[in-house]
Amino acid sequence: MHFSLLVFACVLCGSTLALNNGLMRTPPMGWLAWERFRCDIDCQNDPKNCISENLFMDMADRLSEDGWRELGYVYINIDDCWSSMERDENGRLQPDPKRFPGGIHKLARYMHDRGLKLGIYGDMGTHTCGGYPGTTLDKIQIDAQTFADWEVDMFKFDGCYSNATEQEQGYPLMSKALNATGRPIGYSCSWPAYVGGLPPKVNYTQLGEICNLWRNYDDIQDSWDSVLNIIDWFFDNQDALQPAAGPGRWNDPDMLIIGDFGLSLDQSRSQMALWSIMAAPLFMSNDLRTISSGAQSILQNKIAIGINQDAMGMAGRRILKEKSGIEVFWRPLSNNASALVFFSRRTDMPYRYTSSLRQLNFTTGSYKIIDVFTGKMASLKDSTDFVVSVNPSGVVMWYVSAPARMNLNHLRRGQEAHRVAEENFIPYVFL
Ligand SMILES: *[C@@H]1O[C@H](CO)[C@@H](O)[C@H](O)[C@H]1NC(C)=O
Ligand SMILES: *[C@@H]1O[C@H](CO)[C@@H](O)[C@H](O)[C@H]1NC(C)=O
Ligand SMILES: *[C@@H]1O[C@H](CO)[C@@H](O)[C@H](O)[C@H]1NC(C)=O
Ligand SMILES: *[C@@H]1O[C@H](CO)[C@@H](O)[C@H](O)[C@H]1NC(C)=O
Ligand SMILES: *[C@@H]1O[C@H](CO)[C@@H](O)[C@H](O)[C@H]1NC(C)=O
């Protein structure tokens, strides 16, 4: 299919119904505790890393003081293991009193005072995955109201210790219960991940109507293997998954592990680039107190974030899988622009990949290119061959502007105009 047609088809995809809370018209961004800090509740021996209000306040300070908030990273999300082992005398969930002495409401205020938002975690069924009190069907209303009373802004509903029948009832019920509180609360559903992530077991039309985002697949771990496994699953199943995303309704391939221990800088750029192509939520799970400047600059790349946050909200696709191990991904953006990612699965050395925009089905015209990670700019005609050098397990990512119309008057004006036209025939090499 020609890309300009695909963009037009999106007029239809934009009209798909999304959850009616007005939230997350672009993918949510922020920080989530789980991958990096898990269920570390040992505050005595590991005070810096334990799941406590100090950890979340530290991360809030970093988000608001180190330039993250201004870029859109505004959610601070608590995951499992925050609660007490017992509900209170009114049957309400309560935080562990030693680790959260100020309570969740005070923590939410701490976030709001800094222009941030607070997310919290719960689990349908008898227990959370970590063994804390779960939310059985009869507790859905009271738990939704508790979170609203605490002024929480987002809620992730996991699904350990529930079965498919309960999930079918519980996920829509929680959506209604959150709505009934009157507080706009972003709703993240783990439902599809528990039933294989694909139709016919998953009805993505329904999910888009009841949830703002959903985990489709396995938990991410701190390794390149895990990232690659997630990339492969999402793009192998893009026909089912890509159309499910749109403003207010997002596939969630799980957290960014950039800044942790498992990824090289090239692999970090690959995760940032492909999460942006997928229009994925950008929840970092790392230690913002000690993050390297290299990882920070990848996570704070304004062009990559701009692509991720594009207002049209259409997710991208893998468009080519070459025998050489190069894969090409494309995402249409507002104003007829788009993003391209050249990704290398090779394990030998940087690979020089040759193509042209015409070969990639771009319409005739002259395009402005910005290399997302080097900031280099160039103009490129659709017919001009280019070469990109892609590192092993790395990417080259481009923002591609709308094609400029050919201006015939310029061509008639002679010498100078000729030079401009000819420039476009120089093969561009981005190294
Ligand atoms: C609840 O749903 C109604 C209608 O579906 C919507 O208009 C309203 O904004 C929602 N309220 C919240 C707080 O999500
Ligand atoms: C699912 O769980 C509920 C509540 O525990 C139980 O009543 C029901 O029998 C279970 N259904 C299946 C199919 O296991
Ligand atoms: C999926 O959900 C939508 C919206 O709730 C519904 O109209 C449709 O019938 C469902 N599709 C299937 C195959 O169940
Ligand atoms: C996008 O391209 C279409 C068709 O090529 C054109 O009609 C439309 O004006 C363009 N939109 C913008 C914002 O440039
Ligand atoms: C370009 O379009 C042709 C014809 O529709 C199609 O066969 C080919 O796969 C497309 N190429 C890419 C890179 O999308």
XYZ file of C-alpha atoms in Angstrom, residues 243-413:
171
model
C -4.710 -0.767 14.687
C -5.628 -1.162 18.381
C -3.602 1.917 19.347
C -4.884 5.466 19.073
C -5.466 8.588 21.185
C -6.534 7.482 24.671
C -5.845 3.771 23.996
C -2.361 2.306 23.817
C -0.572 -1.011 23.547
C 1.987 -1.247 26.347
C 5.112 -3.289 25.545
C 6.262 -2.537 29.134
C 8.855 -0.312 30.759
C 11.972 1.341 29.348
C 15.033 -0.269 30.944
C 17.403 2.375 29.548
C 19.810 3.418 32.308
C 19.836 0.019 34.008
C 22.388 -2.786 33.629
C 21.321 -4.845 30.630
C 21.557 -2.606 27.558
C 24.432 -1.027 25.658
C 23.924 2.535 24.447
C 23.120 1.242 20.955
C 20.531 -1.141 22.376
C 19.148 1.716 24.483
C 18.663 3.807 21.346
C 16.935 0.814 19.760
C 14.477 0.528 22.637
C 13.759 4.276 22.566
C 13.329 4.260 18.780
C 11.051 1.230 18.540
C 8.929 2.201 21.557
C 8.397 5.508 19.742
C 7.439 3.738 16.513
C 4.931 1.634 18.512
C 3.423 4.745 20.151
C 4.175 2.966 23.420
C 3.832 4.495 26.876
C 7.262 5.683 28.031
C 7.583 4.520 31.622
C 11.206 4.374 32.689
C 12.170 1.922 35.390
C 15.641 2.960 36.446
C 17.414 4.888 39.164
C 17.184 8.558 38.210
C 19.512 9.473 41.104
C 22.477 7.728 39.503
C 21.595 7.475 35.794
C 24.471 7.988 33.336
C 24.471 11.036 31.103
C 24.473 8.742 28.050
C 21.256 7.007 29.084
C 19.701 10.283 30.179
C 20.331 11.940 26.832
C 18.690 9.028 24.978
C 15.631 9.184 27.248
C 15.518 12.968 26.917
C 15.871 13.021 23.123
C 13.322 15.617 22.078
C 12.834 14.357 18.543
C 12.284 10.760 19.637
C 9.828 11.973 22.293
C 8.123 14.186 19.713
C 7.650 11.173 17.460
C 6.359 9.047 20.329
C 3.938 11.810 21.346
C 2.668 12.642 17.843
C -0.854 14.036 18.086
C -2.316 11.806 15.375
C -1.561 8.835 17.619
C -1.209 6.250 14.888
C 1.245 3.467 15.701
C 3.857 2.373 13.182
C 4.754 -0.911 11.574
C 7.712 -2.978 10.450
C 7.759 -2.526 6.670
C 10.811 -4.557 5.688
C 12.769 -7.518 6.989
C 15.910 -7.862 4.901
C 17.988 -11.030 4.568
C 20.947 -8.919 5.694
C 19.369 -8.634 9.172
C 18.302 -5.022 8.665
C 14.677 -4.269 9.499
C 12.890 -1.065 8.557
C 10.051 0.451 10.580
C 7.795 3.339 9.645
C 5.309 5.474 11.539
C 3.064 8.124 9.967
C 2.995 11.422 11.846
C 0.922 14.592 11.801
C 1.388 17.087 8.957
C 2.244 14.338 6.486
C 5.564 13.728 8.208
C 6.755 10.290 9.262
C 9.473 8.457 11.155
C 11.771 5.741 9.840
C 13.892 3.351 11.868
C 16.625 1.174 10.401
C 17.385 -1.556 12.928
C 20.224 -4.070 12.736
C 19.935 -7.591 14.107
C 23.486 -8.261 13.039
C 26.242 -9.217 15.465
C 29.339 -8.469 13.390
C 29.985 -4.806 12.627
C 28.212 -1.645 11.453
C 26.291 -2.465 8.292
C 25.944 -0.067 5.382
C 22.354 -0.314 4.220
C 21.398 1.255 0.885
C 17.902 2.269 -0.077
C 15.875 5.224 -1.309
C 12.662 6.783 -0.085
C 11.039 5.694 -3.337
C 12.026 2.088 -2.602
C 10.330 2.567 0.760
C 7.171 3.719 -1.070
C 7.385 7.415 -0.247
C 5.572 9.599 -2.773
C 7.510 11.699 -5.248
C 9.100 14.809 -3.790
C 11.935 16.279 -1.821
C 12.038 15.531 1.901
C 13.826 17.059 4.879
C 15.468 14.440 7.048
C 16.563 14.819 10.658
C 18.693 12.072 12.128
C 17.096 11.700 15.560
C 20.210 10.649 17.479
C 22.868 12.789 15.749
C 20.749 15.850 14.981
C 22.146 15.977 11.423
C 19.819 17.354 8.774
C 19.665 16.914 5.037
C 17.246 17.049 2.174
C 16.599 13.975 0.165
C 14.680 13.328 -3.015
C 12.575 10.204 -3.118
C 14.640 8.887 -6.022
C 18.039 9.496 -4.413
C 19.922 6.524 -3.051
C 21.121 6.886 0.524
C 23.317 4.779 2.752
C 22.850 4.417 6.504
C 25.424 2.769 8.725
C 23.622 0.756 11.391
C 25.507 -0.620 14.404
C 24.930 -4.194 15.623
C 21.705 -4.239 17.726
C 21.491 -0.503 17.040
C 19.338 1.829 15.005
C 19.417 4.816 12.752
C 16.235 6.819 13.263
C 14.935 9.566 11.007
C 12.237 12.162 11.241
C 11.054 12.691 7.658
C 9.192 15.912 6.831
C 6.347 16.193 4.340
C 7.547 16.339 0.742
C 8.091 19.855 -0.554
C 6.226 20.582 -3.774
C 8.445 20.964 -6.845
C 8.596 24.645 -7.612
C 8.811 24.972 -11.386
C 9.401 28.732 -11.272
C 12.637 28.086 -9.437
C 13.780 25.715 -12.137
C 13.099 28.295 -14.861
C 15.258 30.910 -13.172
